[in-house]
Each structure stands twice: as C-alpha cells, then as structure tokens.
Amino acid sequence: MSVEVGQQAPDATLVSGERKPVKISEFRGKTTVLAFFPAAFTGTCTKEMCRFRDDYTRLDSLKAQVIGISADTPFTLAEWAKQLNLKQSMLSDFNHEAMKAYGVYDGAFLRGSRTSPARSRRTRKWSRRSGGRRSPEARPDSSGRRPGESGA
C-alpha cells in the first residue's frame, strides 16, 4: 500500500538510538519528512542523509523536521549519525512495520538475497594441514550444502 498526498499518515512504532519506542503519530500536525533508506554506511544512503543535514537550515526555516528510517539496528543508526554529524532523528524499523505501511518495503533487498556474481560463487577457506601446507576446504554455499552434497 502506498500513501497518497493528503491521506493521514499510517502509524507505526519505530525505535530510537536510545532504544526508546517512537510512534509516527507523535509527528502528526508537524511538517515532517519521513526519509526511508535501505542501509546505513552505504554510499548512496550516506549522500542522501548528508544532503538533509546540509540543507538543515533551509528545512528548519520551513519548520520541517526530517526523520531518517531504515531497517538497521538502533545501535547502527546511532553510530552512523554520530560519525556523520547528522542533525535529523534516525529511527530503526527493524521489524519493517513502517516500511510495509508506507509501501516501501523490499524484502529481497533487505535480506540481501539479490544475487551478485561475487555472492553467488562458493568461497574457500584455507586451513593448515600437517606439514605446514595449506589446503582449500570448501565452505557451504548459501543453501548450507558443501560442494558435492545433493539437496535430496
């Protein structure tokens, strides 16, 4: 479900960096920008949140507040905001309640299941065998199976 202009904002409970619950309804009646983003500590999301920070004076003159919302943990968001000196509130939607209510939830992205060539290859771990030589041991792939094991 997406939200239309003029429609009452759906309510959801988020978590602050201080691990306190914050309801979206607490912002009703105030000019508020809910800025949903996928993940802290990523290039695009960092640029987006820093842009809000850099435009803070302009937003403040409009009496608008910005609330950053992502599925990251409250601890991650607090550290990220501290490192970037973000002025806006950062709230965690780790249970995806707000994302679903606002129609911006993408479960495949959040689970990291979008396959890239680098992620789809099996990785190898090098371990010591007797004699000091190294031997590759295949790690399980994403299905939990080791090479040569069947799924049956």
mmCIF file with all atom_site columns, C-alpha atoms in Angstrom:
data_model
loop_
_atom_site.group_PDB
_atom_site.id
_atom_site.type_symbol
_atom_site.label_atom_id
_atom_site.label_alt_id
_atom_site.label_comp_id
_atom_site.label_asym_id
_atom_site.label_entity_id
_atom_site.label_seq_id
_atom_site.pdbx_PDB_ins_code
_atom_site.Cartn_x
_atom_site.Cartn_y
_atom_site.Cartn_z
_atom_site.occupancy
_atom_site.B_iso_or_equiv
_atom_site.pdbx_formal_charge
_atom_site.auth_seq_id
_atom_site.auth_comp_id
_atom_site.auth_asym_id
_atom_site.auth_atom_id
_atom_site.pdbx_PDB_model_num
ATOM 1   C CA . MET A 1 1   ? 0.000  0.000   0.000  1.00 0.00 ? 1   MET A CA 1
ATOM 2   C CA . SER A 1 2   ? 1.342  3.422   -0.829 1.00 0.00 ? 2   SER A CA 1
ATOM 3   C CA . VAL A 1 3   ? 0.380  6.677   0.845  1.00 0.00 ? 3   VAL A CA 1
ATOM 4   C CA . GLU A 1 4   ? -1.341 9.392   -1.165 1.00 0.00 ? 4   GLU A CA 1
ATOM 5   C CA . VAL A 1 5   ? -0.937 13.144  -0.664 1.00 0.00 ? 5   VAL A CA 1
ATOM 6   C CA . GLY A 1 6   ? -3.494 14.385  1.860  1.00 0.00 ? 6   GLY A CA 1
ATOM 7   C CA . GLN A 1 7   ? -4.065 10.919  3.318  1.00 0.00 ? 7   GLN A CA 1
ATOM 8   C CA . GLN A 1 8   ? -3.486 10.546  7.055  1.00 0.00 ? 8   GLN A CA 1
ATOM 9   C CA . ALA A 1 9   ? -0.052 9.058   7.636  1.00 0.00 ? 9   ALA A CA 1
ATOM 10  C CA . PRO A 1 10  ? -0.159 5.425   8.757  1.00 0.00 ? 10  PRO A CA 1
ATOM 11  C CA . ASP A 1 11  ? 1.111  4.839   12.258 1.00 0.00 ? 11  ASP A CA 1
ATOM 12  C CA . ALA A 1 12  ? 3.963  2.522   13.172 1.00 0.00 ? 12  ALA A CA 1
ATOM 13  C CA . THR A 1 13  ? 6.280  2.146   16.125 1.00 0.00 ? 13  THR A CA 1
ATOM 14  C CA . LEU A 1 14  ? 9.981  2.693   15.485 1.00 0.00 ? 14  LEU A CA 1
ATOM 15  C CA . VAL A 1 15  ? 12.984 2.589   17.820 1.00 0.00 ? 15  VAL A CA 1
ATOM 16  C CA . SER A 1 16  ? 15.355 5.477   18.571 1.00 0.00 ? 16  SER A CA 1
ATOM 17  C CA . GLY A 1 17  ? 19.105 5.220   19.074 1.00 0.00 ? 17  GLY A CA 1
ATOM 18  C CA . GLU A 1 18  ? 18.381 5.314   22.809 1.00 0.00 ? 18  GLU A CA 1
ATOM 19  C CA . ARG A 1 19  ? 16.211 2.189   22.313 1.00 0.00 ? 19  ARG A CA 1
ATOM 20  C CA . LYS A 1 20  ? 13.007 4.086   23.082 1.00 0.00 ? 20  LYS A CA 1
ATOM 21  C CA . PRO A 1 21  ? 9.816  3.429   21.090 1.00 0.00 ? 21  PRO A CA 1
ATOM 22  C CA . VAL A 1 22  ? 8.711  6.307   18.864 1.00 0.00 ? 22  VAL A CA 1
ATOM 23  C CA . LYS A 1 23  ? 5.322  6.313   17.153 1.00 0.00 ? 23  LYS A CA 1
ATOM 24  C CA . ILE A 1 24  ? 4.977  8.063   13.802 1.00 0.00 ? 24  ILE A CA 1
ATOM 25  C CA . SER A 1 25  ? 1.688  9.514   15.088 1.00 0.00 ? 25  SER A CA 1
ATOM 26  C CA . GLU A 1 26  ? 3.755  11.650  17.501 1.00 0.00 ? 26  GLU A CA 1
ATOM 27  C CA . PHE A 1 27  ? 4.709  13.775  14.470 1.00 0.00 ? 27  PHE A CA 1
ATOM 28  C CA . ARG A 1 28  ? 1.141  14.443  13.305 1.00 0.00 ? 28  ARG A CA 1
ATOM 29  C CA . GLY A 1 29  ? 0.367  18.130  12.930 1.00 0.00 ? 29  GLY A CA 1
ATOM 30  C CA . LYS A 1 30  ? 4.049  18.930  12.267 1.00 0.00 ? 30  LYS A CA 1
ATOM 31  C CA . THR A 1 31  ? 5.703  19.273  8.877  1.00 0.00 ? 31  THR A CA 1
ATOM 32  C CA . THR A 1 32  ? 7.701  16.057  8.743  1.00 0.00 ? 32  THR A CA 1
ATOM 33  C CA . VAL A 1 33  ? 9.764  14.364  6.046  1.00 0.00 ? 33  VAL A CA 1
ATOM 34  C CA . LEU A 1 34  ? 9.963  10.606  6.525  1.00 0.00 ? 34  LEU A CA 1
ATOM 35  C CA . ALA A 1 35  ? 13.131 9.650   4.650  1.00 0.00 ? 35  ALA A CA 1
ATOM 36  C CA . PHE A 1 36  ? 13.201 5.876   4.219  1.00 0.00 ? 36  PHE A CA 1
ATOM 37  C CA . PHE A 1 37  ? 16.548 4.411   3.178  1.00 0.00 ? 37  PHE A CA 1
ATOM 38  C CA . PRO A 1 38  ? 17.836 0.832   2.917  1.00 0.00 ? 38  PRO A CA 1
ATOM 39  C CA . ALA A 1 39  ? 21.071 0.817   4.884  1.00 0.00 ? 39  ALA A CA 1
ATOM 40  C CA . ALA A 1 40  ? 23.451 2.959   6.900  1.00 0.00 ? 40  ALA A CA 1
ATOM 41  C CA . PHE A 1 41  ? 27.129 3.036   5.978  1.00 0.00 ? 41  PHE A CA 1
ATOM 42  C CA . THR A 1 42  ? 26.416 2.778   2.240  1.00 0.00 ? 42  THR A CA 1
ATOM 43  C CA . GLY A 1 43  ? 27.459 5.372   -0.314 1.00 0.00 ? 43  GLY A CA 1
ATOM 44  C CA . THR A 1 44  ? 24.086 6.390   -1.705 1.00 0.00 ? 44  THR A CA 1
ATOM 45  C CA . CYS A 1 45  ? 22.325 6.473   1.646  1.00 0.00 ? 45  CYS A CA 1
ATOM 46  C CA . THR A 1 46  ? 25.174 8.441   3.209  1.00 0.00 ? 46  THR A CA 1
ATOM 47  C CA . LYS A 1 47  ? 24.917 11.056  0.449  1.00 0.00 ? 47  LYS A CA 1
ATOM 48  C CA . GLU A 1 48  ? 21.147 11.257  0.888  1.00 0.00 ? 48  GLU A CA 1
ATOM 49  C CA . MET A 1 49  ? 21.236 11.749  4.663  1.00 0.00 ? 49  MET A CA 1
ATOM 50  C CA . CYS A 1 50  ? 24.153 14.204  4.432  1.00 0.00 ? 50  CYS A CA 1
ATOM 51  C CA . ARG A 1 51  ? 22.132 16.225  1.936  1.00 0.00 ? 51  ARG A CA 1
ATOM 52  C CA . PHE A 1 52  ? 19.357 16.559  4.519  1.00 0.00 ? 52  PHE A CA 1
ATOM 53  C CA . ARG A 1 53  ? 21.979 17.547  7.103  1.00 0.00 ? 53  ARG A CA 1
ATOM 54  C CA . ASP A 1 54  ? 23.474 20.152  4.771  1.00 0.00 ? 54  ASP A CA 1
ATOM 55  C CA . ASP A 1 55  ? 20.010 21.582  3.980  1.00 0.00 ? 55  ASP A CA 1
ATOM 56  C CA . TYR A 1 56  ? 19.042 21.657  7.650  1.00 0.00 ? 56  TYR A CA 1
ATOM 57  C CA . THR A 1 57  ? 18.880 25.473  7.845  1.00 0.00 ? 57  THR A CA 1
ATOM 58  C CA . ARG A 1 58  ? 16.531 25.641  4.877  1.00 0.00 ? 58  ARG A CA 1
ATOM 59  C CA . LEU A 1 59  ? 14.339 22.851  6.233  1.00 0.00 ? 59  LEU A CA 1
ATOM 60  C CA . ASP A 1 60  ? 14.321 24.462  9.664  1.00 0.00 ? 60  ASP A CA 1
ATOM 61  C CA . SER A 1 61  ? 13.164 27.786  8.148  1.00 0.00 ? 61  SER A CA 1
ATOM 62  C CA . LEU A 1 62  ? 10.201 25.849  6.729  1.00 0.00 ? 62  LEU A CA 1
ATOM 63  C CA . LYS A 1 63  ? 9.628  24.370  10.186 1.00 0.00 ? 63  LYS A CA 1
ATOM 64  C CA . ALA A 1 64  ? 10.126 20.915  8.673  1.00 0.00 ? 64  ALA A CA 1
ATOM 65  C CA . GLN A 1 65  ? 11.795 18.081  10.508 1.00 0.00 ? 65  GLN A CA 1
ATOM 66  C CA . VAL A 1 66  ? 13.457 15.110  8.836  1.00 0.00 ? 66  VAL A CA 1
ATOM 67  C CA . ILE A 1 67  ? 13.207 11.613  10.248 1.00 0.00 ? 67  ILE A CA 1
ATOM 68  C CA . GLY A 1 68  ? 15.553 9.025   8.726  1.00 0.00 ? 68  GLY A CA 1
ATOM 69  C CA . ILE A 1 69  ? 14.092 5.497   8.805  1.00 0.00 ? 69  ILE A CA 1
ATOM 70  C CA . SER A 1 70  ? 15.860 2.250   7.932  1.00 0.00 ? 70  SER A CA 1
ATOM 71  C CA . ALA A 1 71  ? 15.869 -1.431  8.865  1.00 0.00 ? 71  ALA A CA 1
ATOM 72  C CA . ASP A 1 72  ? 19.259 -1.046  10.569 1.00 0.00 ? 72  ASP A CA 1
ATOM 73  C CA . THR A 1 73  ? 19.507 -1.607  14.308 1.00 0.00 ? 73  THR A CA 1
ATOM 74  C CA . PRO A 1 74  ? 19.165 1.398   16.614 1.00 0.00 ? 74  PRO A CA 1
ATOM 75  C CA . PHE A 1 75  ? 22.831 0.976   17.574 1.00 0.00 ? 75  PHE A CA 1
ATOM 76  C CA . THR A 1 76  ? 23.987 1.082   13.959 1.00 0.00 ? 76  THR A CA 1
ATOM 77  C CA . LEU A 1 77  ? 21.922 4.168   13.209 1.00 0.00 ? 77  LEU A CA 1
ATOM 78  C CA . ALA A 1 78  ? 23.159 5.979   16.325 1.00 0.00 ? 78  ALA A CA 1
ATOM 79  C CA . GLU A 1 79  ? 26.792 5.338   15.434 1.00 0.00 ? 79  GLU A CA 1
ATOM 80  C CA . TRP A 1 80  ? 26.290 6.297   11.788 1.00 0.00 ? 80  TRP A CA 1
ATOM 81  C CA . ALA A 1 81  ? 24.513 9.533   12.763 1.00 0.00 ? 81  ALA A CA 1
ATOM 82  C CA . LYS A 1 82  ? 27.315 10.340  15.212 1.00 0.00 ? 82  LYS A CA 1
ATOM 83  C CA . GLN A 1 83  ? 30.059 9.734   12.638 1.00 0.00 ? 83  GLN A CA 1
ATOM 84  C CA . LEU A 1 84  ? 28.297 11.895  10.028 1.00 0.00 ? 84  LEU A CA 1
ATOM 85  C CA . ASN A 1 85  ? 27.142 14.555  12.495 1.00 0.00 ? 85  ASN A CA 1
ATOM 86  C CA . LEU A 1 86  ? 23.558 14.141  11.280 1.00 0.00 ? 86  LEU A CA 1
ATOM 87  C CA . LYS A 1 87  ? 21.080 16.579  12.766 1.00 0.00 ? 87  LYS A CA 1
ATOM 88  C CA . GLN A 1 88  ? 17.953 14.648  11.860 1.00 0.00 ? 88  GLN A CA 1
ATOM 89  C CA . SER A 1 89  ? 16.486 11.901  14.008 1.00 0.00 ? 89  SER A CA 1
ATOM 90  C CA . MET A 1 90  ? 17.332 8.379   12.900 1.00 0.00 ? 90  MET A CA 1
ATOM 91  C CA . LEU A 1 91  ? 14.825 5.670   13.722 1.00 0.00 ? 91  LEU A CA 1
ATOM 92  C CA . SER A 1 92  ? 15.036 1.914   13.320 1.00 0.00 ? 92  SER A CA 1
ATOM 93  C CA . ASP A 1 93  ? 12.279 -0.024  11.593 1.00 0.00 ? 93  ASP A CA 1
ATOM 94  C CA . PHE A 1 94  ? 13.957 -3.388  12.121 1.00 0.00 ? 94  PHE A CA 1
ATOM 95  C CA . ASN A 1 95  ? 10.587 -5.184  12.072 1.00 0.00 ? 95  ASN A CA 1
ATOM 96  C CA . HIS A 1 96  ? 9.625  -3.401  8.791  1.00 0.00 ? 96  HIS A CA 1
ATOM 97  C CA . GLU A 1 97  ? 6.279  -2.184  10.187 1.00 0.00 ? 97  GLU A CA 1
ATOM 98  C CA . ALA A 1 98  ? 6.587  1.373   8.820  1.00 0.00 ? 98  ALA A CA 1
ATOM 99  C CA . MET A 1 99  ? 8.137  0.268   5.516  1.00 0.00 ? 99  MET A CA 1
ATOM 100 C CA . LYS A 1 100 ? 5.183  -2.011  4.857  1.00 0.00 ? 100 LYS A CA 1
ATOM 101 C CA . ALA A 1 101 ? 2.641  0.623   5.958  1.00 0.00 ? 101 ALA A CA 1
ATOM 102 C CA . TYR A 1 102 ? 4.146  3.174   3.560  1.00 0.00 ? 102 TYR A CA 1
ATOM 103 C CA . GLY A 1 103 ? 4.619  0.735   0.666  1.00 0.00 ? 103 GLY A CA 1
ATOM 104 C CA . VAL A 1 104 ? 8.415  0.962   0.555  1.00 0.00 ? 104 VAL A CA 1
ATOM 105 C CA . TYR A 1 105 ? 9.281  -2.495  1.873  1.00 0.00 ? 105 TYR A CA 1
ATOM 106 C CA . ASP A 1 106 ? 11.538 -4.590  -0.372 1.00 0.00 ? 106 ASP A CA 1
ATOM 107 C CA . GLY A 1 107 ? 12.162 -7.855  1.430  1.00 0.00 ? 107 GLY A CA 1
ATOM 108 C CA . ALA A 1 108 ? 14.571 -9.180  -1.199 1.00 0.00 ? 108 ALA A CA 1
ATOM 109 C CA . PHE A 1 109 ? 16.831 -6.165  -0.813 1.00 0.00 ? 109 PHE A CA 1
ATOM 110 C CA . LEU A 1 110 ? 16.746 -6.203  2.976  1.00 0.00 ? 110 LEU A CA 1
ATOM 111 C CA . ARG A 1 111 ? 17.511 -9.931  3.180  1.00 0.00 ? 111 ARG A CA 1
ATOM 112 C CA . GLY A 1 112 ? 20.499 -9.442  0.894  1.00 0.00 ? 112 GLY A CA 1
ATOM 113 C CA . SER A 1 113 ? 19.160 -12.111 -1.420 1.00 0.00 ? 113 SER A CA 1
ATOM 114 C CA . ARG A 1 114 ? 19.736 -10.173 -4.605 1.00 0.00 ? 114 ARG A CA 1
ATOM 115 C CA . THR A 1 115 ? 22.426 -12.268 -6.143 1.00 0.00 ? 115 THR A CA 1
ATOM 116 C CA . SER A 1 116 ? 25.565 -10.693 -7.471 1.00 0.00 ? 116 SER A CA 1
ATOM 117 C CA . PRO A 1 117 ? 28.297 -12.693 -9.216 1.00 0.00 ? 117 PRO A CA 1
ATOM 118 C CA . ALA A 1 118 ? 30.583 -12.201 -6.226 1.00 0.00 ? 118 ALA A CA 1
ATOM 119 C CA . ARG A 1 119 ? 27.982 -13.533 -3.768 1.00 0.00 ? 119 ARG A CA 1
ATOM 120 C CA . SER A 1 120 ? 26.913 -16.478 -5.890 1.00 0.00 ? 120 SER A CA 1
ATOM 121 C CA . ARG A 1 121 ? 30.357 -18.102 -6.006 1.00 0.00 ? 121 ARG A CA 1
ATOM 122 C CA . ARG A 1 122 ? 31.379 -20.539 -3.340 1.00 0.00 ? 122 ARG A CA 1
ATOM 123 C CA . THR A 1 123 ? 34.063 -19.260 -1.044 1.00 0.00 ? 123 THR A CA 1
ATOM 124 C CA . ARG A 1 124 ? 37.055 -21.226 0.063  1.00 0.00 ? 124 ARG A CA 1
ATOM 125 C CA . LYS A 1 125 ? 38.707 -21.291 3.451  1.00 0.00 ? 125 LYS A CA 1
ATOM 126 C CA . TRP A 1 126 ? 42.393 -22.125 3.715  1.00 0.00 ? 126 TRP A CA 1
ATOM 127 C CA . SER A 1 127 ? 43.362 -24.323 6.634  1.00 0.00 ? 127 SER A CA 1
ATOM 128 C CA . ARG A 1 128 ? 46.660 -25.836 7.760  1.00 0.00 ? 128 ARG A CA 1
ATOM 129 C CA . ARG A 1 129 ? 47.292 -29.490 7.156  1.00 0.00 ? 129 ARG A CA 1
ATOM 130 C CA . SER A 1 130 ? 50.175 -31.428 8.628  1.00 0.00 ? 130 SER A CA 1
ATOM 131 C CA . GLY A 1 131 ? 53.454 -30.411 7.085  1.00 0.00 ? 131 GLY A CA 1
ATOM 132 C CA . GLY A 1 132 ? 52.512 -26.731 7.094  1.00 0.00 ? 132 GLY A CA 1
ATOM 133 C CA . ARG A 1 133 ? 50.912 -26.841 3.646  1.00 0.00 ? 133 ARG A CA 1
ATOM 134 C CA . ARG A 1 134 ? 47.615 -25.120 3.116  1.00 0.00 ? 134 ARG A CA 1
ATOM 135 C CA . SER A 1 135 ? 44.624 -26.868 1.660  1.00 0.00 ? 135 SER A CA 1
ATOM 136 C CA . PRO A 1 136 ? 41.385 -25.303 0.499  1.00 0.00 ? 136 PRO A CA 1
ATOM 137 C CA . GLU A 1 137 ? 38.270 -26.559 2.223  1.00 0.00 ? 137 GLU A CA 1
ATOM 138 C CA . ALA A 1 138 ? 35.049 -25.578 0.567  1.00 0.00 ? 138 ALA A CA 1
ATOM 139 C CA . ARG A 1 139 ? 32.628 -23.710 2.764  1.00 0.00 ? 139 ARG A CA 1
ATOM 140 C CA . PRO A 1 140 ? 28.923 -24.349 2.474  1.00 0.00 ? 140 PRO A CA 1
ATOM 141 C CA . ASP A 1 141 ? 27.150 -22.238 -0.112 1.00 0.00 ? 141 ASP A CA 1
ATOM 142 C CA . SER A 1 142 ? 24.044 -20.184 0.703  1.00 0.00 ? 142 SER A CA 1
ATOM 143 C CA . SER A 1 143 ? 21.923 -23.358 0.782  1.00 0.00 ? 143 SER A CA 1
ATOM 144 C CA . GLY A 1 144 ? 24.070 -24.748 3.614  1.00 0.00 ? 144 GLY A CA 1
ATOM 145 C CA . ARG A 1 145 ? 25.423 -27.589 1.485  1.00 0.00 ? 145 ARG A CA 1
ATOM 146 C CA . ARG A 1 146 ? 29.066 -28.284 0.822  1.00 0.00 ? 146 ARG A CA 1
ATOM 147 C CA . PRO A 1 147 ? 30.233 -28.880 -2.747 1.00 0.00 ? 147 PRO A CA 1
ATOM 148 C CA . GLY A 1 148 ? 29.286 -32.369 -3.856 1.00 0.00 ? 148 GLY A CA 1
ATOM 149 C CA . GLU A 1 149 ? 26.357 -32.688 -1.442 1.00 0.00 ? 149 GLU A CA 1
ATOM 150 C CA . SER A 1 150 ? 22.973 -33.060 -3.009 1.00 0.00 ? 150 SER A CA 1
ATOM 151 C CA . GLY A 1 151 ? 19.837 -31.383 -1.802 1.00 0.00 ? 151 GLY A CA 1
ATOM 152 C CA . ALA A 1 152 ? 17.905 -34.641 -1.720 1.00 0.00 ? 152 ALA A CA 1
#
